[in-house]
Amino acid sequence: MALGAALLGFFVITLDALVVNVALPSIRNSLGGGITGLHWVIDGYTLMFAALLLSAGSLTDRLGARRTFAVGLAVFVAASAVCGLAPNLGVLVAARLVQGADAAVSVPSSLALIREAFPDAGKRAKAISVWALGGSVGSAAGPVAGGFLSQVDWRLIFFVNLPVGLIALFLLARTHRSPRSEQARFDWTGQLSAIVAMGALTFGAIKAGADGFTAVQAIVSFALAVVAAVVFVVAQARGPHSMIGLTLLRERTMVVSAAIGFALNVGFYGMIFLLSLYLQQAKGMSAPATGLAFVPMTLLTAFISPTAAWFAARYGPRMPVITGQVAMMAGLILLALVPASGIFLQTSRGGPLS
């Protein structure tokens, strides 16, 4: 029961990270807004997801994995319903922010739920592999499902979360209660400064893309991001309940892994966002055809992700990382050869994306 609930929860969370991309032109035609508004539909979700992951572990320890996962998933499902019923772009972005926050709460608690349900290390490793497969399938299905569902009505990409989430909650209700730890503490200064830093950086980047890096709002946002980042670092260095041990930054392996993960996610998710718009707005492809264009990539992702641990155990961790980075760089170089100027020309000339 615990594994099924965790798997379904992780599935809808990863699905929602990608399912919206292909539906962006349909959302724009329905609710209005330009490229900046579309950015926030995507970035609002990932922003809250990234920022709140820092303290989600402490929340899970304090409330218990079962209760935290239940609350996070229930609110995520409710926010999905609001997304599907959104009358304007502002409500949609606000609901996406809530979705991202609840996704951040649900992912660590789902892993903790698996740890409690499978005390044996061997069985737990297999259970985590199955859990990861749910995320891989969600990522693989995202663009394709977004393309076909938005052809009928873009709101269906959010309503599909309701039955899956309710089944997960039904399974969760039949699991044992989780232990709670009153010793868990929150780093409020670190968490709030992290949200401000990431939010200001995201706002500044989007504003700079729309109005240029000399725009006053972009400059102020970047300055605020720097100040908040300094506050965060000080809180982690001197705070009594810091979320991140700064000594980790002295570890070469940690720094290199974080840099690779950052580059991978920027390239992967940024590529899907731009290509989804380019193929539909500049090339005139339909939403289903655009979704199908991502099938080779998403199928490889779904296949390779569960087997990565096996390759790492057999050949060492460096080989999968190096191979993956080389493949990513080769793919991005090939994409750079595609004449993608059409999407930017349409944006600058007041076309479909402006």
GROMACS .gro file of C-alpha atoms in nm:
model
  354
    1MET     CA    1   0.000   0.000   0.000
    2ALA     CA    2   0.275   0.244   0.099
    3LEU     CA    3   0.476   0.179  -0.217
    4GLY     CA    4   0.169   0.215  -0.439
    5ALA     CA    5   0.072   0.546  -0.278
    6ALA     CA    6   0.427   0.681  -0.300
    7LEU     CA    7   0.465   0.571  -0.663
    8LEU     CA    8   0.138   0.731  -0.776
    9GLY     CA    9   0.216   1.050  -0.587
   10PHE     CA   10   0.561   1.078  -0.744
   11PHE     CA   11   0.408   1.002  -1.084
   12VAL     CA   12   0.165   1.297  -1.082
   13ILE     CA   13   0.431   1.531  -0.941
   14THR     CA   14   0.681   1.457  -1.219
   15LEU     CA   15   0.401   1.449  -1.476
   16ASP     CA   16   0.301   1.804  -1.384
   17ALA     CA   17   0.658   1.926  -1.424
   18LEU     CA   18   0.643   1.852  -1.799
   19VAL     CA   19   0.281   1.802  -1.906
   20VAL     CA   20   0.214   2.176  -1.921
   21ASN     CA   21   0.489   2.262  -2.172
   22VAL     CA   22   0.316   2.132  -2.485
   23ALA     CA   23  -0.014   2.287  -2.376
   24LEU     CA   24   0.130   2.640  -2.341
   25PRO     CA   25   0.002   2.773  -2.676
   26SER     CA   26  -0.348   2.643  -2.594
   27ILE     CA   27  -0.331   2.808  -2.251
   28ARG     CA   28  -0.220   3.135  -2.409
   29ASN     CA   29  -0.505   3.125  -2.663
   30SER     CA   30  -0.756   3.057  -2.386
   31LEU     CA   31  -0.637   3.284  -2.104
   32GLY     CA   32  -0.422   3.539  -2.286
   33GLY     CA   33  -0.084   3.662  -2.168
   34GLY     CA   34   0.250   3.668  -2.345
   35ILE     CA   35   0.574   3.479  -2.311
   36THR     CA   36   0.629   3.623  -1.961
   37GLY     CA   37   0.301   3.479  -1.835
   38LEU     CA   38   0.380   3.142  -1.990
   39HIS     CA   39   0.717   3.146  -1.817
   40TRP     CA   40   0.545   3.180  -1.481
   41VAL     CA   41   0.308   2.891  -1.551
   42ILE     CA   42   0.618   2.670  -1.572
   43ASP     CA   43   0.857   2.846  -1.337
   44GLY     CA   44   0.604   2.904  -1.059
   45TYR     CA   45   0.582   2.529  -1.011
   46THR     CA   46   0.955   2.457  -1.023
   47LEU     CA   47   1.042   2.762  -0.812
   48MET     CA   48   0.835   2.655  -0.512
   49PHE     CA   49   0.935   2.293  -0.562
   50ALA     CA   50   1.305   2.380  -0.546
   51ALA     CA   51   1.284   2.637  -0.267
   52LEU     CA   52   1.074   2.438  -0.021
   53LEU     CA   53   1.260   2.109  -0.064
   54LEU     CA   54   1.518   2.248   0.178
   55SER     CA   55   1.289   2.224   0.481
   56ALA     CA   56   1.053   1.949   0.363
   57GLY     CA   57   1.263   1.686   0.538
   58SER     CA   58   1.230   1.860   0.874
   59LEU     CA   59   0.855   1.891   0.824
   60THR     CA   60   0.833   1.520   0.745
   61ASP     CA   61   1.023   1.430   1.062
   62ARG     CA   62   0.810   1.656   1.277
   63LEU     CA   63   0.464   1.557   1.146
   64GLY     CA   64   0.541   1.202   1.036
   65ALA     CA   65   0.583   1.076   0.680
   66ARG     CA   66   0.226   0.947   0.641
   67ARG     CA   67   0.057   1.266   0.759
   68THR     CA   68   0.292   1.495   0.565
   69PHE     CA   69   0.248   1.299   0.244
   70ALA     CA   70  -0.130   1.290   0.287
   71VAL     CA   71  -0.157   1.666   0.342
   72GLY     CA   72   0.084   1.747   0.060
   73LEU     CA   73  -0.087   1.519  -0.191
   74ALA     CA   74  -0.440   1.625  -0.092
   75VAL     CA   75  -0.361   1.995  -0.138
   76PHE     CA   76  -0.175   1.913  -0.462
   77VAL     CA   77  -0.490   1.747  -0.598
   78ALA     CA   78  -0.703   2.043  -0.487
   79ALA     CA   79  -0.460   2.286  -0.652
   80SER     CA   80  -0.478   2.078  -0.971
   81ALA     CA   81  -0.855   2.124  -0.972
   82VAL     CA   82  -0.809   2.500  -0.933
   83CYS     CA   83  -0.562   2.498  -1.225
   84GLY     CA   84  -0.817   2.320  -1.440
   85LEU     CA   85  -1.091   2.568  -1.347
   86ALA     CA   86  -0.871   2.881  -1.362
   87PRO     CA   87  -1.064   3.172  -1.519
   88ASN     CA   88  -0.749   3.373  -1.593
   89LEU     CA   89  -0.372   3.344  -1.606
   90GLY     CA   90  -0.322   3.496  -1.259
   91VAL     CA   91  -0.528   3.225  -1.089
   92LEU     CA   92  -0.348   2.957  -1.290
   93VAL     CA   93  -0.005   3.084  -1.187
   94ALA     CA   94  -0.112   3.110  -0.821
   95ALA     CA   95  -0.243   2.752  -0.827
   96ARG     CA   96   0.081   2.636  -0.992
   97LEU     CA   97   0.276   2.794  -0.704
   98VAL     CA   98   0.065   2.594  -0.459
   99GLN     CA   99   0.121   2.279  -0.664
  100GLY     CA  100   0.497   2.330  -0.652
  101ALA     CA  101   0.495   2.385  -0.276
  102ASP     CA  102   0.297   2.066  -0.218
  103ALA     CA  103   0.519   1.873  -0.457
  104ALA     CA  104   0.817   1.976  -0.244
  105VAL     CA  105   0.640   1.844   0.066
  106SER     CA  106   0.527   1.520  -0.098
  107VAL     CA  107   0.852   1.393  -0.254
  108PRO     CA  108   1.065   1.363   0.064
  109SER     CA  109   0.773   1.229   0.265
  110SER     CA  110   0.701   0.962   0.002
  111LEU     CA  111   1.060   0.842   0.027
  112ALA     CA  112   1.038   0.840   0.406
  113LEU     CA  113   0.717   0.638   0.378
  114ILE     CA  114   0.903   0.375   0.173
  115ARG     CA  115   1.187   0.367   0.425
  116GLU     CA  116   0.939   0.293   0.704
  117ALA     CA  117   0.752   0.028   0.505
  118PHE     CA  118   1.070  -0.157   0.400
  119PRO     CA  119   1.316  -0.178   0.692
  120ASP     CA  120   1.523  -0.440   0.509
  121ALA     CA  121   1.793  -0.265   0.304
  122GLY     CA  122   1.764  -0.498   0.004
  123LYS     CA  123   1.388  -0.475  -0.023
  124ARG     CA  124   1.403  -0.101   0.037
  125ALA     CA  125   1.646  -0.054  -0.255
  126LYS     CA  126   1.411  -0.245  -0.486
  127ALA     CA  127   1.114  -0.043  -0.362
  128ILE     CA  128   1.297   0.284  -0.429
  129SER     CA  129   1.375   0.162  -0.781
  130VAL     CA  130   1.003   0.105  -0.839
  131TRP     CA  131   0.929   0.449  -0.691
  132ALA     CA  132   1.184   0.608  -0.925
  133LEU     CA  133   1.022   0.427  -1.217
  134GLY     CA  134   0.698   0.608  -1.139
  135GLY     CA  135   0.880   0.940  -1.174
  136SER     CA  136   1.044   0.827  -1.499
  137VAL     CA  137   0.710   0.724  -1.646
  138GLY     CA  138   0.560   1.057  -1.539
  139SER     CA  139   0.839   1.248  -1.711
  140ALA     CA  140   0.811   1.034  -2.023
  141ALA     CA  141   0.434   1.066  -2.042
  142GLY     CA  142   0.428   1.441  -1.972
  143PRO     CA  143   0.485   1.593  -2.319
  144VAL     CA  144   0.283   1.325  -2.499
  145ALA     CA  145  -0.011   1.348  -2.260
  146GLY     CA  146   0.004   1.726  -2.271
  147GLY     CA  147  -0.012   1.723  -2.649
  148PHE     CA  148  -0.308   1.490  -2.684
  149LEU     CA  149  -0.509   1.621  -2.390
  150SER     CA  150  -0.467   1.986  -2.490
  151GLN     CA  151  -0.598   1.898  -2.835
  152VAL     CA  152  -0.932   1.832  -2.661
  153ASP     CA  153  -0.902   2.089  -2.380
  154TRP     CA  154  -0.587   2.205  -2.203
  155ARG     CA  155  -0.770   2.191  -1.869
  156LEU     CA  156  -0.769   1.811  -1.888
  157ILE     CA  157  -0.392   1.806  -1.821
  158PHE     CA  158  -0.472   1.913  -1.465
  159PHE     CA  159  -0.793   1.718  -1.414
  160VAL     CA  160  -0.607   1.392  -1.487
  161ASN     CA  161  -0.432   1.440  -1.152
  162LEU     CA  162  -0.756   1.404  -0.959
  163PRO     CA  163  -0.829   1.032  -1.002
  164VAL     CA  164  -0.462   0.935  -0.969
  165GLY     CA  165  -0.421   1.145  -0.656
  166LEU     CA  166  -0.741   1.012  -0.500
  167ILE     CA  167  -0.630   0.652  -0.560
  168ALA     CA  168  -0.298   0.732  -0.394
  169LEU     CA  169  -0.476   0.881  -0.092
  170PHE     CA  170  -0.703   0.573  -0.074
  171LEU     CA  171  -0.394   0.348  -0.059
  172LEU     CA  172  -0.227   0.579   0.191
  173ALA     CA  173  -0.523   0.556   0.427
  174ARG     CA  174  -0.448   0.182   0.461
  175THR     CA  175  -0.088   0.225   0.571
  176HIS     CA  176   0.038   0.240   0.928
  177ARG     CA  177   0.083   0.567   1.113
  178SER     CA  178   0.433   0.711   1.096
  179PRO     CA  179   0.643   0.805   1.397
  180ARG     CA  180   0.696   1.172   1.472
  181SER     CA  181   1.002   1.354   1.601
  182GLU     CA  182   0.951   1.662   1.815
  183GLN     CA  183   1.325   1.726   1.793
  184ALA     CA  184   1.307   1.840   1.430
  185ARG     CA  185   1.363   2.214   1.399
  186PHE     CA  186   1.306   2.463   1.118
  187ASP     CA  187   1.555   2.712   0.985
  188TRP     CA  188   1.309   2.993   0.921
  189THR     CA  189   1.573   3.249   0.824
  190GLY     CA  190   1.736   3.012   0.580
  191GLN     CA  191   1.408   2.898   0.427
  192LEU     CA  192   1.262   3.246   0.381
  193SER     CA  193   1.586   3.386   0.240
  194ALA     CA  194   1.608   3.091  -0.001
  195ILE     CA  195   1.255   3.160  -0.129
  196VAL     CA  196   1.333   3.530  -0.173
  197ALA     CA  197   1.664   3.460  -0.345
  198MET     CA  198   1.521   3.205  -0.589
  199GLY     CA  199   1.205   3.406  -0.649
  200ALA     CA  200   1.392   3.730  -0.715
  201LEU     CA  201   1.640   3.556  -0.943
  202THR     CA  202   1.358   3.393  -1.140
  203PHE     CA  203   1.163   3.719  -1.167
  204GLY     CA  204   1.476   3.907  -1.275
  205ALA     CA  205   1.564   3.650  -1.539
  206ILE     CA  206   1.211   3.653  -1.685
  207LYS     CA  207   1.197   4.034  -1.676
  208ALA     CA  208   1.540   4.063  -1.837
  209GLY     CA  209   1.431   3.826  -2.112
  210ALA     CA  210   1.127   4.043  -2.183
  211ASP     CA  211   1.265   4.397  -2.131
  212GLY     CA  212   1.643   4.357  -2.134
  213PHE     CA  213   1.903   4.336  -1.858
  214THR     CA  214   1.903   4.716  -1.815
  215ALA     CA  215   1.537   4.720  -1.708
  216VAL     CA  216   1.499   4.868  -1.359
  217GLN     CA  217   1.285   4.581  -1.231
  218ALA     CA  218   1.539   4.327  -1.353
  219ILE     CA  219   1.830   4.508  -1.187
  220VAL     CA  220   1.642   4.546  -0.857
  221SER     CA  221   1.541   4.179  -0.865
  222PHE     CA  222   1.896   4.060  -0.924
  223ALA     CA  223   2.021   4.285  -0.642
  224LEU     CA  224   1.756   4.147  -0.407
  225ALA     CA  225   1.854   3.794  -0.506
  226VAL     CA  226   2.218   3.863  -0.416
  227VAL     CA  227   2.124   4.013  -0.078
  228ALA     CA  228   1.892   3.724   0.005
  229ALA     CA  229   2.159   3.474  -0.102
  230VAL     CA  230   2.409   3.637   0.135
  231VAL     CA  231   2.153   3.615   0.417
  232PHE     CA  232   2.102   3.248   0.335
  233VAL     CA  233   2.474   3.171   0.344
  234VAL     CA  234   2.515   3.352   0.677
  235ALA     CA  235   2.215   3.166   0.821
  236GLN     CA  236   2.366   2.834   0.715
  237ALA     CA  237   2.707   2.923   0.857
  238ARG     CA  238   2.589   3.061   1.192
  239GLY     CA  239   2.230   2.946   1.241
  240PRO     CA  240   2.151   2.688   1.510
  241HIS     CA  241   1.929   2.479   1.281
  242SER     CA  242   2.091   2.521   0.939
  243MET     CA  243   1.949   2.313   0.655
  244ILE     CA  244   2.273   2.279   0.458
  245GLY     CA  245   2.612   2.208   0.604
  246LEU     CA  246   2.847   2.447   0.428
  247THR     CA  247   3.127   2.197   0.483
  248LEU     CA  248   2.970   2.002   0.195
  249LEU     CA  249   3.098   2.275  -0.038
  250ARG     CA  250   3.452   2.172   0.048
  251GLU     CA  251   3.389   1.829  -0.096
  252ARG     CA  252   3.495   1.821  -0.460
  253THR     CA  253   3.255   1.538  -0.543
  254MET     CA  254   2.960   1.731  -0.401
  255VAL     CA  255   3.046   2.052  -0.588
  256VAL     CA  256   3.100   1.873  -0.920
  257SER     CA  257   2.780   1.670  -0.880
  258ALA     CA  258   2.577   1.981  -0.799
  259ALA     CA  259   2.720   2.166  -1.099
  260ILE     CA  260   2.642   1.875  -1.331
  261GLY     CA  261   2.290   1.844  -1.193
  262PHE     CA  262   2.234   2.217  -1.241
  263ALA     CA  263   2.356   2.210  -1.602
  264LEU     CA  264   2.153   1.899  -1.678
  265ASN     CA  265   1.827   2.040  -1.547
  266VAL     CA  266   1.873   2.380  -1.711
  267GLY     CA  267   1.941   2.215  -2.046
  268PHE     CA  268   1.671   1.949  -2.020
  269TYR     CA  269   1.377   2.153  -1.892
  270GLY     CA  270   1.474   2.468  -2.081
  271MET     CA  271   1.490   2.269  -2.404
  272ILE     CA  272   1.142   2.124  -2.355
  273PHE     CA  273   0.995   2.467  -2.282
  274LEU     CA  274   1.146   2.630  -2.593
  275LEU     CA  275   1.091   2.339  -2.829
  276SER     CA  276   0.726   2.306  -2.728
  277LEU     CA  277   0.666   2.666  -2.831
  278TYR     CA  278   0.893   2.656  -3.135
  279LEU     CA  279   0.741   2.345  -3.292
  280GLN     CA  280   0.386   2.478  -3.256
  281GLN     CA  281   0.425   2.853  -3.306
  282ALA     CA  282   0.708   2.865  -3.559
  283LYS     CA  283   0.669   2.531  -3.736
  284GLY     CA  284   0.291   2.505  -3.715
  285MET     CA  285   0.285   2.154  -3.569
  286SER     CA  286  -0.024   2.041  -3.380
  287ALA     CA  287  -0.011   1.976  -3.007
  288PRO     CA  288  -0.032   1.594  -3.047
  289ALA     CA  289   0.244   1.599  -3.312
  290THR     CA  290   0.460   1.810  -3.083
  291GLY     CA  291   0.405   1.566  -2.800
  292LEU     CA  292   0.501   1.276  -3.024
  293ALA     CA  293   0.818   1.458  -3.126
  294PHE     CA  294   0.938   1.420  -2.767
  295VAL     CA  295   0.874   1.043  -2.759
  296PRO     CA  296   1.233   0.934  -2.846
  297MET     CA  297   1.373   1.148  -2.567
  298THR     CA  298   1.112   1.059  -2.308
  299LEU     CA  299   1.127   0.687  -2.383
  300LEU     CA  300   1.504   0.688  -2.338
  301THR     CA  301   1.460   0.876  -2.012
  302ALA     CA  302   1.205   0.624  -1.886
  303PHE     CA  303   1.431   0.332  -1.982
  304ILE     CA  304   1.767   0.465  -1.865
  305SER     CA  305   1.665   0.619  -1.531
  306PRO     CA  306   1.580   0.289  -1.355
  307THR     CA  307   1.895   0.123  -1.494
  308ALA     CA  308   2.135   0.402  -1.400
  309ALA     CA  309   2.190   0.258  -1.052
  310TRP     CA  310   2.283  -0.079  -1.204
  311PHE     CA  311   2.534   0.083  -1.440
  312ALA     CA  312   2.682   0.284  -1.154
  313ALA     CA  313   2.720  -0.027  -0.940
  314ARG     CA  314   2.882  -0.222  -1.225
  315TYR     CA  315   3.106   0.042  -1.382
  316GLY     CA  316   3.133   0.306  -1.110
  317PRO     CA  317   2.949   0.639  -1.083
  318ARG     CA  318   3.174   0.831  -1.323
  319MET     CA  319   3.088   0.635  -1.636
  320PRO     CA  320   2.710   0.704  -1.633
  321VAL     CA  321   2.767   1.070  -1.547
  322ILE     CA  322   3.026   1.126  -1.822
  323THR     CA  323   2.821   0.936  -2.077
  324GLY     CA  324   2.509   1.129  -1.989
  325GLN     CA  325   2.685   1.465  -2.009
  326VAL     CA  326   2.840   1.385  -2.346
  327ALA     CA  327   2.502   1.274  -2.480
  328MET     CA  328   2.335   1.589  -2.347
  329MET     CA  329   2.600   1.815  -2.501
  330ALA     CA  330   2.572   1.635  -2.836
  331GLY     CA  331   2.195   1.672  -2.833
  332LEU     CA  332   2.210   2.043  -2.748
  333ILE     CA  333   2.466   2.103  -3.025
  334LEU     CA  334   2.235   1.933  -3.274
  335LEU     CA  335   1.944   2.142  -3.153
  336ALA     CA  336   2.154   2.456  -3.190
  337LEU     CA  337   2.188   2.377  -3.560
  338VAL     CA  338   1.810   2.396  -3.599
  339PRO     CA  339   1.708   2.742  -3.725
  340ALA     CA  340   1.514   2.838  -3.411
  341SER     CA  341   1.515   3.211  -3.483
  342GLY     CA  342   1.147   3.198  -3.577
  343ILE     CA  343   1.027   3.173  -3.218
  344PHE     CA  344   1.226   3.480  -3.113
  345LEU     CA  345   1.127   3.677  -3.421
  346GLN     CA  346   0.763   3.611  -3.345
  347THR     CA  347   0.813   3.722  -2.986
  348SER     CA  348   0.992   4.045  -3.073
  349ARG     CA  349   0.750   4.138  -3.353
  350GLY     CA  350   0.439   4.094  -3.146
  351GLY     CA  351   0.342   3.757  -3.291
  352PRO     CA  352   0.158   3.470  -3.123
  353LEU     CA  353   0.386   3.466  -2.818
  354SER     CA  354   0.391   3.836  -2.737
   0.00000   0.00000   0.00000
